[in-house]
Coordinates of C-alpha atoms and ligand atoms in Angstrom, one line a residue:
X1 CA 45.8 -18.7 -39.6
X2 CA 43.5 -15.6 -39.7
X3 CA 44.4 -12.0 -38.8
X4 CA 43.0 -10.2 -35.8
X5 CA 43.1 -6.6 -35.0
X6 CA 41.9 -4.4 -32.2
X7 CA 42.0 -0.7 -31.6
X8 CA 41.1 1.6 -28.7
X9 CA 41.8 5.3 -28.9
X10 CA 40.7 8.6 -30.3
X11 CA 40.9 7.9 -34.1
X12 CA 38.1 6.6 -36.3
X13 CA 37.8 3.0 -35.2
X14 CA 36.2 1.7 -38.4
X15 CA 38.8 3.0 -40.7
X16 CA 41.6 2.0 -38.4
X17 CA 40.3 -1.6 -38.4
X18 CA 39.7 -1.8 -42.1
X19 CA 43.2 -0.3 -42.7
X20 CA 44.8 -2.8 -40.3
X21 CA 42.9 -5.8 -41.7
X22 CA 44.0 -4.9 -45.2
X23 CA 47.6 -5.4 -44.1
X24 CA 46.7 -8.7 -42.5
X25 CA 44.8 -10.2 -45.4
X26 CA 47.8 -12.3 -46.3
X27 CA 46.9 -14.4 -43.2
X28 CA 43.5 -15.4 -44.7
X29 CA 40.9 -13.8 -46.8
X30 CA 37.8 -15.9 -47.2
X31 CA 35.7 -13.7 -45.0
X32 CA 36.1 -10.6 -42.8
X33 CA 34.3 -8.7 -40.1
X34 CA 34.5 -5.9 -37.6
X35 CA 32.7 -4.9 -34.4
X36 CA 32.5 -1.3 -33.2
X37 CA 30.2 0.9 -31.0
X38 CA 27.3 2.8 -32.3
X39 CA 25.3 4.8 -29.7
X40 CA 26.6 2.6 -26.9
X41 CA 25.8 -0.7 -28.5
X42 CA 28.1 -3.0 -30.4
X43 CA 27.5 -3.2 -34.1
X44 CA 28.9 -6.3 -35.9
X45 CA 29.4 -6.3 -39.7
X46 CA 30.6 -9.4 -41.5
X47 CA 30.9 -10.5 -45.0
X48 CA 32.1 -13.5 -47.1
X49 CA 35.1 -12.9 -49.4
X50 CA 37.8 -10.3 -49.2
X51 CA 37.8 -7.2 -47.2
X52 CA 36.5 -5.2 -50.2
X53 CA 33.1 -7.1 -49.7
X54 CA 33.0 -6.0 -46.1
X55 CA 33.8 -2.4 -47.0
X56 CA 30.7 -2.4 -49.2
X57 CA 28.4 -2.9 -46.2
X58 CA 30.1 -0.5 -43.9
X59 CA 28.5 2.9 -43.1
X60 CA 29.7 5.7 -45.3
X61 CA 30.1 7.9 -42.3
X62 CA 31.4 5.6 -39.6
X63 CA 30.3 6.6 -36.1
X64 CA 32.6 7.7 -33.3
X65 CA 33.5 4.5 -31.4
X66 CA 35.9 4.3 -28.5
X67 CA 37.2 0.8 -29.5
X68 CA 36.6 -2.0 -32.0
X69 CA 37.9 -5.4 -33.2
X70 CA 38.3 -7.0 -36.6
X71 CA 39.1 -10.2 -38.2
X72 CA 40.1 -11.6 -41.6
X73 CA 39.5 -15.4 -41.8
X74 CA 41.1 -18.5 -43.2
X75 CA 38.6 -21.2 -42.5
X76 CA 39.4 -24.1 -40.2
X77 CA 36.1 -25.0 -38.6
X78 CA 33.1 -24.3 -40.8
X79 CA 33.1 -23.1 -44.4
X80 CA 33.6 -19.5 -45.4
X81 CA 30.1 -17.9 -44.7
X82 CA 28.8 -14.8 -43.0
X83 CA 27.6 -16.9 -40.0
X84 CA 31.1 -18.4 -39.6
X85 CA 32.9 -15.0 -40.0
X86 CA 34.2 -13.3 -36.9
X87 CA 33.5 -11.3 -34.7
X88 CA 31.2 -13.8 -32.9
X89 CA 28.8 -12.5 -30.3
X90 CA 27.3 -13.8 -27.0
X91 CA 25.3 -11.5 -24.7
X92 CA 27.2 -8.2 -24.3
X93 CA 30.5 -9.7 -25.7
X94 CA 32.1 -9.9 -29.1
X95 CA 35.3 -11.8 -29.9
X96 CA 37.8 -12.5 -32.6
X97 CA 40.0 -15.5 -32.7
X98 CA 43.0 -16.9 -34.5
X99 CA 43.8 -20.6 -33.9
X100 CA 42.0 -23.8 -33.0
X101 CA 40.1 -24.7 -29.8
X102 CA 40.6 -28.5 -29.7
X103 CA 38.0 -29.3 -27.0
X104 CA 35.3 -27.0 -28.5
X105 CA 32.8 -29.9 -29.0
X106 CA 32.8 -30.8 -25.3
X107 CA 32.7 -27.1 -24.2
X108 CA 29.8 -26.6 -26.6
X109 CA 27.9 -29.5 -25.2
X110 CA 28.0 -28.0 -21.7
X111 CA 27.0 -24.6 -23.0
X112 CA 24.1 -26.0 -24.9
X113 CA 22.9 -27.6 -21.7
X114 CA 23.0 -24.2 -20.1
X115 CA 20.8 -22.9 -22.8
X116 CA 23.3 -21.1 -25.0
X117 CA 22.3 -21.0 -28.7
X118 CA 24.8 -21.2 -31.5
X119 CA 24.5 -19.8 -35.0
X120 CA 27.9 -20.9 -36.6
X121 CA 30.0 -24.1 -37.0
X122 CA 33.0 -22.4 -35.5
X123 CA 35.1 -23.3 -32.4
X124 CA 35.4 -19.5 -31.9
X125 CA 31.7 -19.0 -31.1
X126 CA 32.1 -21.5 -28.3
X127 CA 34.8 -19.3 -26.7
X128 CA 32.7 -16.2 -26.7
X129 CA 29.8 -18.1 -25.2
X130 CA 32.1 -19.7 -22.6
X131 CA 33.4 -16.3 -21.5
X132 CA 29.9 -14.8 -21.5
X133 CA 28.5 -17.7 -19.4
X134 CA 31.1 -16.9 -16.7
X135 CA 30.8 -13.2 -17.1
X136 CA 27.0 -13.3 -16.6
X137 CA 27.6 -14.9 -13.2
X138 CA 29.2 -11.6 -12.0
X139 CA 32.7 -10.3 -11.7
X140 CA 34.9 -8.5 -14.1
X141 CA 35.5 -9.4 -17.8
X142 CA 39.1 -10.0 -17.0
X143 CA 38.2 -12.7 -14.4
X144 CA 35.7 -14.2 -16.8
X145 CA 38.4 -14.5 -19.5
X146 CA 40.9 -16.0 -17.0
X147 CA 38.4 -18.6 -15.8
X148 CA 37.4 -19.5 -19.4
X149 CA 41.1 -19.9 -20.4
X150 CA 41.7 -22.8 -18.0
X151 CA 38.9 -24.7 -19.7
X152 CA 40.2 -24.2 -23.3
X153 CA 42.7 -26.5 -25.0
X154 CA 44.4 -25.6 -28.2
X155 CA 46.2 -22.7 -29.6
X156 CA 44.7 -19.3 -29.9
X157 CA 45.0 -15.5 -29.9
X158 CA 41.8 -13.8 -29.0
X159 CA 40.5 -10.3 -28.5
X160 CA 37.3 -9.6 -26.6
X161 CA 35.2 -6.5 -26.3
X162 CA 32.3 -5.9 -23.9
X163 CA 29.3 -3.6 -24.4
X164 CA 29.6 -2.8 -20.7
X165 CA 33.1 -1.4 -20.9
X166 CA 33.6 0.3 -24.4
X167 CA 36.9 1.9 -23.4
X168 CA 38.8 -1.3 -22.8
X169 CA 39.5 -4.6 -24.6
X170 CA 41.2 -7.8 -23.6
X171 CA 43.6 -9.8 -25.7
X172 CA 45.1 -13.2 -24.9
X173 CA 47.9 -15.2 -26.4
X174 CA 48.4 -18.9 -26.2
X175 CA 50.2 -20.5 -29.2
X176 CA 49.2 -17.9 -31.9
X177 CA 51.0 -14.6 -32.5
X178 CA 49.8 -11.3 -31.0
X179 CA 51.6 -8.1 -30.8
X180 CA 50.6 -4.8 -29.1
X181 CA 51.2 -1.4 -30.6
X182 CA 51.5 1.6 -28.3
X183 CA 50.6 5.1 -29.5
X184 CA 49.8 8.4 -27.8
X185 CA 46.4 7.9 -26.1
X186 CA 45.8 4.8 -28.1
X187 CA 46.6 1.1 -28.2
X188 CA 46.6 -1.5 -31.0
X189 CA 46.6 -5.3 -30.9
X190 CA 47.1 -7.4 -34.0
X191 CA 48.4 -10.7 -35.3
X192 CA 51.3 -8.9 -37.0
X193 CA 53.0 -5.6 -37.0
X194 CA 52.1 -4.2 -40.5
X195 CA 48.5 -3.9 -39.2
X196 CA 49.5 -0.8 -37.2
X197 CA 52.9 0.1 -38.6
X198 CA 51.8 3.3 -40.1
X199 CA 50.7 4.6 -36.7
X200 CA 53.3 3.3 -34.3
X201 CA 56.6 1.5 -34.1
X202 CA 56.5 1.0 -30.4
X203 CA 55.6 -2.6 -29.8
X204 CA 55.2 -5.1 -27.0
X205 CA 55.3 -8.8 -28.0
X206 CA 52.8 -10.9 -26.0
X207 CA 54.1 -14.3 -24.9
X208 CA 52.1 -17.4 -24.6
X209 CA 50.2 -17.4 -21.3
X210 CA 49.7 -13.6 -21.2
X211 CA 46.6 -11.5 -21.0
X212 CA 46.7 -7.9 -22.2
X213 CA 44.3 -5.2 -21.0
X214 CA 44.2 -2.4 -23.5
X215 CA 42.8 1.1 -23.1
X216 CA 43.6 4.5 -24.5
X217 CA 45.6 5.1 -21.3
X218 CA 47.9 2.2 -22.0
X219 CA 48.6 -1.4 -21.5
X220 CA 48.6 -3.8 -18.6
X221 CA 49.8 -7.4 -18.9
X222 CA 48.8 -10.2 -16.6
X223 CA 49.7 -13.9 -16.6
X224 CA 46.9 -16.5 -16.7
X225 CA 46.8 -16.5 -12.9
X226 CA 46.2 -12.7 -12.8
X227 CA 49.6 -11.6 -11.6
X228 CA 50.8 -8.3 -13.2
X229 CA 53.8 -8.6 -15.4
X230 CA 56.2 -5.9 -16.4
X231 CA 56.8 -5.8 -20.1
X232 CA 59.4 -3.7 -22.0
X233 CA 58.3 -2.1 -25.3
X234 CA 60.6 -2.3 -28.3
X235 CA 61.0 0.1 -31.1
X236 CA 61.0 -1.8 -34.4
X237 CA 63.0 -0.6 -37.4
X238 CA 60.6 -1.4 -40.2
X239 CA 59.2 1.7 -41.6
X240 CA 55.6 2.0 -42.8
X241 CA 56.6 2.4 -46.5
X242 CA 58.3 -1.0 -46.3
X243 CA 54.9 -2.5 -45.7
X244 CA 53.3 -0.7 -48.7
X245 CA 53.5 -1.6 -52.4
X246 CA 55.9 1.2 -53.1
X247 CA 54.7 1.9 -56.6
X248 CA 54.8 -1.8 -57.8
X249 CA 51.7 -3.4 -59.2
X250 CA 51.8 -6.2 -56.6
X251 CA 53.5 -6.9 -53.3
X252 CA 55.1 -9.9 -54.9
X253 CA 56.8 -7.8 -57.6
X254 CA 57.9 -5.3 -55.0
X255 CA 59.3 -8.1 -52.8
X256 CA 61.2 -9.6 -55.8
X257 CA 62.7 -6.2 -56.4
X258 CA 63.6 -5.7 -52.7
X259 CA 66.0 -8.7 -52.8
X260 CA 69.2 -6.7 -53.3
X261 CA 68.3 -4.6 -50.3
X262 CA 67.1 -7.5 -48.2
X263 CA 70.3 -9.4 -48.8
X264 CA 72.4 -6.4 -47.9
X265 CA 70.4 -6.3 -44.6
X266 CA 71.0 -10.0 -44.0
X267 CA 74.8 -9.6 -44.5
X268 CA 75.1 -6.2 -42.8
X269 CA 77.3 -6.2 -39.7
X270 CA 78.0 -9.9 -40.0
X271 CA 81.1 -10.1 -42.2
X272 CA 84.7 -9.1 -41.6
X273 CA 86.2 -9.6 -45.0
X274 CA 89.8 -9.0 -44.3
X275 CA 89.8 -11.4 -41.4
X276 CA 87.7 -13.9 -43.4
X277 CA 85.2 -14.1 -40.6
X278 CA 81.5 -14.2 -40.2
X279 CA 80.3 -12.6 -36.9
X280 CA 77.0 -13.9 -35.8
X281 CA 76.7 -11.5 -32.8
X282 CA 73.3 -12.2 -31.1
X283 CA 73.1 -15.4 -33.2
X284 CA 76.4 -16.7 -31.9
X285 CA 76.2 -20.5 -31.1
X286 CA 77.5 -21.6 -27.8
X287 CA 81.1 -22.9 -27.9
X288 CA 80.2 -26.3 -26.3
X289 CA 77.4 -26.8 -28.9
X290 CA 79.8 -26.2 -31.8
X291 CA 82.5 -28.5 -30.2
X292 CA 80.0 -31.3 -29.6
X293 CA 78.1 -31.0 -32.9
X294 CA 78.4 -34.1 -35.1
X295 CA 75.4 -33.5 -37.3
X296 CA 73.0 -30.7 -38.3
X297 CA 69.3 -31.4 -38.9
X298 CA 67.5 -28.7 -41.0
X299 CA 63.7 -28.5 -40.8
X300 CA 61.2 -26.3 -42.6
X301 CA 58.1 -26.3 -44.7
X302 CA 57.4 -25.3 -48.3
X303 CA 59.9 -22.7 -49.6
X304 CA 61.7 -22.8 -46.3
X305 CA 62.2 -26.5 -46.8
X306 CA 63.7 -25.8 -50.2
X307 CA 66.1 -23.4 -48.4
X308 CA 67.0 -26.3 -46.1
X309 CA 67.8 -28.5 -49.1
X310 CA 70.3 -25.9 -50.4
X311 CA 71.6 -25.5 -46.8
X312 CA 72.5 -29.2 -46.7
X313 CA 74.9 -28.7 -49.7
X314 CA 76.3 -25.5 -48.1
X315 CA 76.9 -26.8 -44.6
X316 CA 78.3 -30.2 -45.8
X317 CA 80.7 -28.6 -48.2
X318 CA 81.7 -25.4 -46.4
X319 CA 81.4 -26.4 -42.7
X320 CA 82.2 -30.1 -43.2
X321 CA 79.2 -31.2 -41.2
X322 CA 76.9 -34.1 -42.1
X323 CA 73.4 -32.7 -42.6
X324 CA 69.9 -34.2 -42.7
X325 CA 66.9 -32.3 -44.0
X326 CA 63.4 -33.0 -42.9
X327 CA 60.0 -31.6 -43.9
X328 CA 58.9 -30.2 -40.6
X329 CA 55.4 -31.8 -40.8
X330 CA 57.0 -35.3 -40.9
X331 CA 59.8 -34.8 -38.4
X332 CA 58.2 -35.5 -35.1
X333 CA 56.0 -38.3 -36.3
X334 CA 59.0 -40.5 -37.2
X335 CA 60.4 -40.2 -33.7
X336 CA 63.8 -38.9 -35.0
X337 CA 67.0 -40.0 -33.3
X338 CA 68.4 -36.8 -31.7
X339 CA 71.0 -36.1 -29.1
X340 CA 73.0 -33.2 -27.7
X341 CA 75.5 -33.9 -30.4
X342 CA 73.1 -32.6 -33.0
X343 CA 72.1 -29.1 -33.9
X344 CA 68.5 -28.7 -35.1
X345 CA 68.0 -25.6 -37.3
X346 CA 64.4 -24.5 -38.0
X347 CA 63.9 -22.3 -41.0
X348 CA 60.8 -20.2 -41.2
X349 CA 60.0 -16.8 -42.6
X350 CA 57.1 -16.2 -40.3
X351 CA 58.5 -18.0 -37.3
X352 CA 54.9 -19.1 -36.7
X353 CA 54.6 -22.2 -38.9
X354 CA 53.0 -24.8 -36.6
X355 CA 54.9 -27.8 -38.0
X356 CA 58.3 -26.1 -37.8
X357 CA 57.5 -25.0 -34.3
X358 CA 56.5 -28.5 -33.3
X359 CA 59.8 -29.9 -34.9
X360 CA 61.7 -27.4 -32.7
X361 CA 59.8 -28.5 -29.6
X362 CA 60.5 -32.1 -30.5
X363 CA 64.3 -31.3 -30.6
X364 CA 64.1 -29.5 -27.3
X365 CA 62.3 -32.3 -25.7
X366 CA 65.3 -34.5 -26.5
X367 CA 67.8 -31.9 -25.2
X368 CA 69.1 -31.1 -28.7
X369 CA 70.4 -27.6 -29.2
X370 CA 68.3 -25.5 -31.6
X371 CA 68.8 -22.5 -33.8
X372 CA 66.3 -20.7 -36.0
X373 CA 66.6 -18.8 -39.2
X374 CA 63.7 -16.4 -39.1
X375 CA 62.5 -13.2 -40.6
X376 CA 59.9 -12.1 -38.1
X377 CA 61.4 -10.6 -35.0
X378 CA 59.8 -11.9 -31.8
X379 CA 58.0 -14.7 -33.5
X380 CA 57.3 -17.9 -31.7
X381 CA 60.0 -20.0 -33.3
X382 CA 62.6 -17.2 -32.8
X383 CA 61.7 -17.1 -29.1
X384 CA 61.6 -20.9 -28.6
X385 CA 65.0 -21.7 -30.1
X386 CA 68.2 -21.4 -28.2
X387 CA 69.6 -19.0 -30.8
X388 CA 68.0 -17.0 -33.6
X389 CA 69.6 -15.8 -36.8
X390 CA 67.3 -13.1 -38.1
X391 CA 67.3 -12.6 -41.9
X392 CA 66.1 -9.0 -41.7
X393 CA 64.3 -9.3 -45.0
X394 CA 61.5 -6.9 -43.8
X395 CA 57.8 -7.7 -44.0
X396 CA 56.9 -10.2 -46.6
X397 CA 53.2 -9.4 -47.4
X398 CA 52.6 -11.4 -50.6
X399 CA 51.6 -14.9 -49.8
X400 CA 54.2 -16.5 -52.0
X401 CA 57.7 -16.3 -50.5
X402 CA 60.4 -14.6 -52.4
X403 CA 62.8 -12.4 -50.5
X404 CA 62.4 -14.7 -47.5
X405 CA 63.9 -17.5 -49.5
X406 CA 67.0 -15.7 -50.9
X407 CA 67.7 -14.2 -47.5
X408 CA 67.4 -17.6 -45.9
X409 CA 70.0 -18.9 -48.4
X410 CA 72.2 -15.9 -47.6
X411 CA 71.9 -16.7 -43.9
X412 CA 72.7 -20.4 -44.5
X413 CA 75.8 -19.3 -46.5
X414 CA 76.9 -17.0 -43.7
X415 CA 76.3 -19.8 -41.1
X416 CA 78.2 -22.3 -43.2
X417 CA 81.2 -20.0 -43.4
X418 CA 81.0 -19.2 -39.7
X419 CA 80.9 -22.8 -38.7
X420 CA 83.6 -23.8 -41.3
X421 CA 85.9 -21.3 -39.7
X422 CA 85.1 -22.2 -36.1
X423 CA 85.6 -25.9 -36.9
X424 CA 88.8 -25.0 -38.7
X425 CA 87.8 -26.8 -41.9
X426 CA 87.6 -23.6 -44.0
X427 CA 90.7 -21.6 -44.7
X428 CA 90.9 -17.9 -44.1
X429 CA 91.6 -17.3 -47.8
X430 CA 88.6 -19.4 -49.0
X431 CA 86.4 -17.6 -46.5
X432 CA 87.6 -14.2 -47.7
X433 CA 86.8 -15.2 -51.3
X434 CA 83.3 -16.4 -50.3
X435 CA 82.6 -13.2 -48.4
X436 CA 83.8 -11.2 -51.4
X437 CA 81.3 -13.0 -53.6
X438 CA 78.5 -12.6 -51.1
X439 CA 79.1 -8.8 -51.0
X440 CA 78.9 -8.7 -54.8
X441 CA 75.6 -10.6 -54.8
X442 CA 73.1 -7.6 -54.4
X443 CA 74.6 -5.9 -57.5
X444 CA 74.3 -9.1 -59.5
X445 CA 70.7 -9.4 -58.5
X446 CA 70.1 -5.8 -59.6
X447 CA 71.6 -6.7 -62.9
X448 CA 69.1 -9.6 -63.3
X449 CA 66.2 -7.5 -62.3
X450 CA 67.1 -5.0 -65.0
X451 CA 66.2 -7.7 -67.5
X452 CA 62.6 -8.2 -66.3
X453 CA 61.2 -7.3 -69.7
X454 CA 62.9 -10.3 -71.2
X455 CA 61.2 -12.6 -68.7
X456 CA 57.9 -10.9 -69.3
X457 CA 58.4 -11.6 -73.0
X458 CA 59.0 -15.3 -72.3
X459 CA 56.0 -15.4 -70.0
X460 CA 53.8 -14.0 -72.7
X461 CA 54.8 -16.9 -75.0
X462 CA 54.3 -19.7 -72.6
X463 CA 51.5 -18.7 -70.2
X464 CA 48.9 -20.9 -71.9
X465 CA 50.6 -24.2 -71.2
X466 CA 49.1 -26.4 -68.6
X467 CA 52.2 -28.2 -67.3
X468 CA 55.8 -27.3 -66.7
X469 CA 58.8 -29.4 -65.8
X470 CA 61.8 -27.8 -63.9
X471 CA 65.0 -29.7 -64.1
X472 CA 68.4 -29.1 -62.5
X473 CA 71.1 -31.0 -60.6
X474 CA 73.1 -30.6 -57.4
X475 CA 72.7 -27.3 -55.6
X476 CA 70.3 -26.1 -58.2
X477 CA 67.9 -29.0 -57.8
X478 CA 66.1 -27.3 -54.8
X479 CA 65.9 -24.2 -56.9
X480 CA 64.0 -26.2 -59.5
X481 CA 61.6 -27.3 -56.8
X482 CA 61.2 -23.7 -55.7
X483 CA 60.7 -22.4 -59.3
X484 CA 58.0 -25.0 -59.8
X485 CA 56.3 -24.2 -56.5
X486 CA 56.3 -20.5 -57.3
X487 CA 54.6 -21.2 -60.6
X488 CA 52.0 -23.6 -59.3
X489 CA 51.0 -21.5 -56.3
X490 CA 50.4 -18.2 -58.0
X491 CA 49.5 -19.2 -61.6
X492 CA 47.7 -22.5 -60.8
X493 CA 49.7 -24.2 -63.6
X494 CA 50.8 -27.7 -62.7
X495 CA 54.6 -27.7 -62.4
X496 CA 57.1 -30.2 -61.1
X497 CA 60.7 -29.9 -60.1
X498 CA 63.0 -32.8 -60.7
X499 CA 66.6 -33.7 -60.4
X500 CA 67.5 -33.8 -64.1
X501 CA 69.2 -37.2 -63.7
X502 CA 65.8 -38.7 -62.6
X503 CA 64.0 -37.6 -65.7
X504 CA 64.6 -40.9 -67.5
X505 CA 63.3 -42.8 -64.6
X506 CA 59.7 -41.7 -65.2
X507 CA 58.9 -38.0 -66.0
X508 CA 60.3 -38.4 -69.5
X509 CA 57.0 -40.1 -70.3
X510 CA 55.3 -36.7 -69.9
X511 CA 57.4 -34.9 -72.5
X512 CA 55.7 -33.9 -75.7
X513 CA 55.3 -30.7 -77.8
X514 CA 53.0 -29.2 -75.0
X515 CA 55.5 -29.5 -72.3
X516 CA 57.8 -26.5 -71.6
X517 CA 60.9 -27.7 -69.7
X518 CA 62.8 -25.2 -67.6
X519 CA 66.5 -26.0 -67.3
X520 CA 68.8 -24.5 -64.7
X521 CA 72.5 -25.0 -65.4
X522 CA 75.8 -23.6 -64.5
X523 CA 79.1 -24.8 -65.8
X524 CA 79.8 -27.2 -63.0
X525 CA 80.9 -30.8 -62.9
X526 CA 77.5 -32.1 -64.0
X527 CA 77.0 -29.6 -66.8
X528 CA 77.6 -32.1 -69.6
X529 CA 75.0 -34.4 -68.1
X530 CA 72.4 -31.6 -68.0
X531 CA 73.1 -31.0 -71.7
X532 CA 72.3 -34.7 -72.4
X533 CA 69.0 -34.3 -70.6
X534 CA 68.2 -31.3 -72.7
X535 CA 68.8 -33.3 -75.9
X536 CA 66.5 -36.1 -74.5
X537 CA 63.7 -33.5 -74.0
X538 CA 64.3 -32.0 -77.5
X539 CA 64.2 -35.5 -79.1
X540 CA 60.7 -35.8 -77.7
X541 CA 59.4 -32.5 -78.9
X542 CA 59.6 -30.6 -75.5
X543 CA 60.4 -26.9 -75.4
X544 CA 63.5 -25.8 -73.6
X545 CA 63.5 -22.6 -71.5
X546 CA 67.0 -22.3 -70.1
X547 CA 68.5 -20.3 -67.3
X548 CA 72.3 -20.3 -67.6
X549 CA 75.5 -18.3 -66.9
X550 CA 76.3 -15.6 -69.3
X551 CA 78.5 -16.7 -72.2
X552 CA 77.0 -20.2 -72.2
X553 CA 76.6 -20.5 -76.0
X554 CA 76.3 -24.3 -75.9
X555 CA 73.1 -24.3 -74.0
X556 CA 71.9 -21.2 -75.9
X557 CA 72.3 -23.1 -79.2
X558 CA 69.9 -25.9 -78.1
X559 CA 67.3 -23.9 -76.2
X560 CA 64.1 -22.3 -77.4
X561 CA 64.6 -19.5 -74.9
X562 CA 67.6 -18.6 -72.8
X563 CA 68.1 -16.2 -69.9
X564 CA 71.5 -15.4 -68.6
X565 CA 72.5 -14.8 -65.0
X566 CA 75.9 -13.2 -64.2
X567 CA 78.8 -15.7 -63.5
X568 CA 78.9 -16.5 -59.8
X569 CA 80.6 -18.9 -57.4
X570 CA 78.8 -22.2 -57.3
X571 CA 77.6 -21.9 -53.7
X572 CA 75.8 -18.7 -54.6
X573 CA 74.2 -19.8 -57.8
X574 CA 71.0 -20.9 -56.1
X575 CA 70.4 -17.3 -55.0
X576 CA 70.9 -15.8 -58.4
X577 CA 69.1 -18.5 -60.3
X578 CA 66.0 -18.0 -58.1
X579 CA 65.4 -14.4 -59.2
X580 CA 64.4 -15.0 -62.8
X581 CA 62.3 -18.0 -61.8
X582 CA 60.3 -15.8 -59.4
X583 CA 59.9 -13.2 -62.2
X584 CA 58.8 -15.9 -64.6
X585 CA 56.1 -17.2 -62.2
X586 CA 55.0 -13.6 -61.5
X587 CA 54.6 -12.6 -65.2
X588 CA 52.9 -15.8 -66.2
X589 CA 50.4 -15.3 -63.4
X590 CA 49.8 -11.6 -64.2
X591 CA 49.2 -12.6 -67.9
X592 CA 46.8 -15.3 -66.8
X593 CA 45.1 -12.8 -64.5
X594 CA 45.3 -14.7 -61.2
X595 CA 45.3 -13.1 -57.8
X596 CA 49.1 -12.9 -57.5
X597 CA 49.4 -11.6 -53.9
X598 CA 46.6 -13.7 -52.4
X599 CA 46.4 -17.0 -54.4
X600 CA 43.3 -19.1 -53.8
X601 CA 43.3 -21.6 -50.9
X602 CA 46.6 -20.3 -49.4
X603 CA 47.5 -18.3 -46.4
X604 CA 50.8 -16.8 -45.5
X605 CA 51.5 -18.2 -42.1
X606 CA 50.3 -21.7 -41.5
X607 CA 49.7 -21.7 -37.8
X608 CA 47.6 -24.9 -37.8
X609 CA 48.8 -28.5 -38.5
Ligands
F6R1 C1 55.6 -20.7 -50.6 C2 55.4 -20.3 -49.2 C3 55.2 -21.4 -48.3 C4 56.1 -21.2 -47.0 C5 55.7 -22.2 -45.9 C6 56.6 -22.0 -44.7 O1 55.8 -19.5 -51.4 O2 55.5 -19.2 -48.9 O3 55.6 -22.7 -48.8 O4 57.4 -21.2 -47.3 O5 54.4 -22.1 -45.6 O6 56.4 -20.8 -44.1 P1 57.4 -20.2 -43.1 O7 58.7 -19.9 -43.8 O8 56.8 -18.9 -42.6 O9 57.6 -21.2 -42.0

């Protein structure tokens, strides 16, 4: 976790850092700090809490500084406090770090024996002392960094600045994301692109095992042995406005409303409706892999795991493949049976989730083909899998995932159609029909979004309740899980998602007049059974908030509230049903006054186990 940012160039360093860190706050926000030069010396400012607390202690007229580094923290070692906030200092060096140094205790012991003194509980402070200890023996900072790296175990992205060389900074990547931005006479380094997106779109992705030397003159990249590497820069297509709130009150609301566009971008260039084909292009799966494939294993965490649960239904039904779904954090610990006849698909918005990455590595260690469904281009998971299917949802800033989920579902649908056709289990006509429905989807989502006021109205009536139950069956059951997760993470209301048929096996005991029960139902083969569940809830005094297809007068007549979604083919109902649930969670949270975009205790990309 944590966001790091560095800048070297001609602009005002303090404001560049603050601006960049604001866009990285989704990665952690329990403390923040920056380091910059003032009259030739490094000044460090740190503060507990969000970036706004740091801003209060910054000089009103920031000095001219040739370079600077900054950090926004999500605590791993040591509680959120000023001492534990980054940058950390030793001698003439300051350093920011994202990740975990696993052997920091033994390194610290050696440094203490050398006479180094520590003021924080962090593993990061050990790193800056280690580099400093080597640096003080003579030689360049670059050599000191290289020699320190070989002693460090763990995952990290770090950025170091020396008082002796204000025009240059060094950044290193090993297991945590780091991307360089190249401008005219300036260089940026950050954990994620939005940090510098309003200044440049020319980026270089650092790989694990690479050291970047940044100055206003440009970038040099070395491997850990010091050999120079030639790296190509890429122009990214995200525009700066995409990373801003665009007139919405919160990023979350903006990202909910971006879904029609995001889904168009996921589908764009990938469908040939007349031919009934889905073209994966760069995400094309090797012919031998498709031929050999006897089973798909889907892995992911949180919302991405919910997408995997929907993916199981889609791939089994449309592509005729047996599918298993695993929570990524459990996967490698159960020593899964994998072979070259499986295909492991990792689903991850950020492409940096440590558990999902580890699951992919587990699959690769067993020679199992891998594919990822990712949003962030150039992310670790996208680079480590054999093939990557980018969702192209654009930057998702709000901590709670919204457009990433619906674009993952869109990607899974496309993948299922593609595999169904290649395996000759899906007819051309059926594929044409499915593609037709996919293409209609963005308009149907727009239709749902137009009724946001109705959801706001429901939210205002139910925001005071302490527990919610979400019930659905089949394909919509994972959506019930996702609706409940959205509500609990941003409103702090306790919410559970359950397969409706399971209610009588336990959760029914919870139902009373203080329990709103959210029902998701379309007129499929289990519709009648869901209606019976609704009656069981009503008989015990529970309140029913239903989400159903337009024209469903039966459910309307027995519900306290009803919200209609347009009629849709069953395989796409999870996408449409998700939208009002996201809006419900959003409006309940806004009414309760919680921090919607940065809920407590959470961070956007979970790069630690
Ligand atoms: C919930 C949420 C998380 C993420 C999970 C996986 O709203 O955002 O549950 O879905 O941390 O993240 P990615 O998809 O980046 O691997």
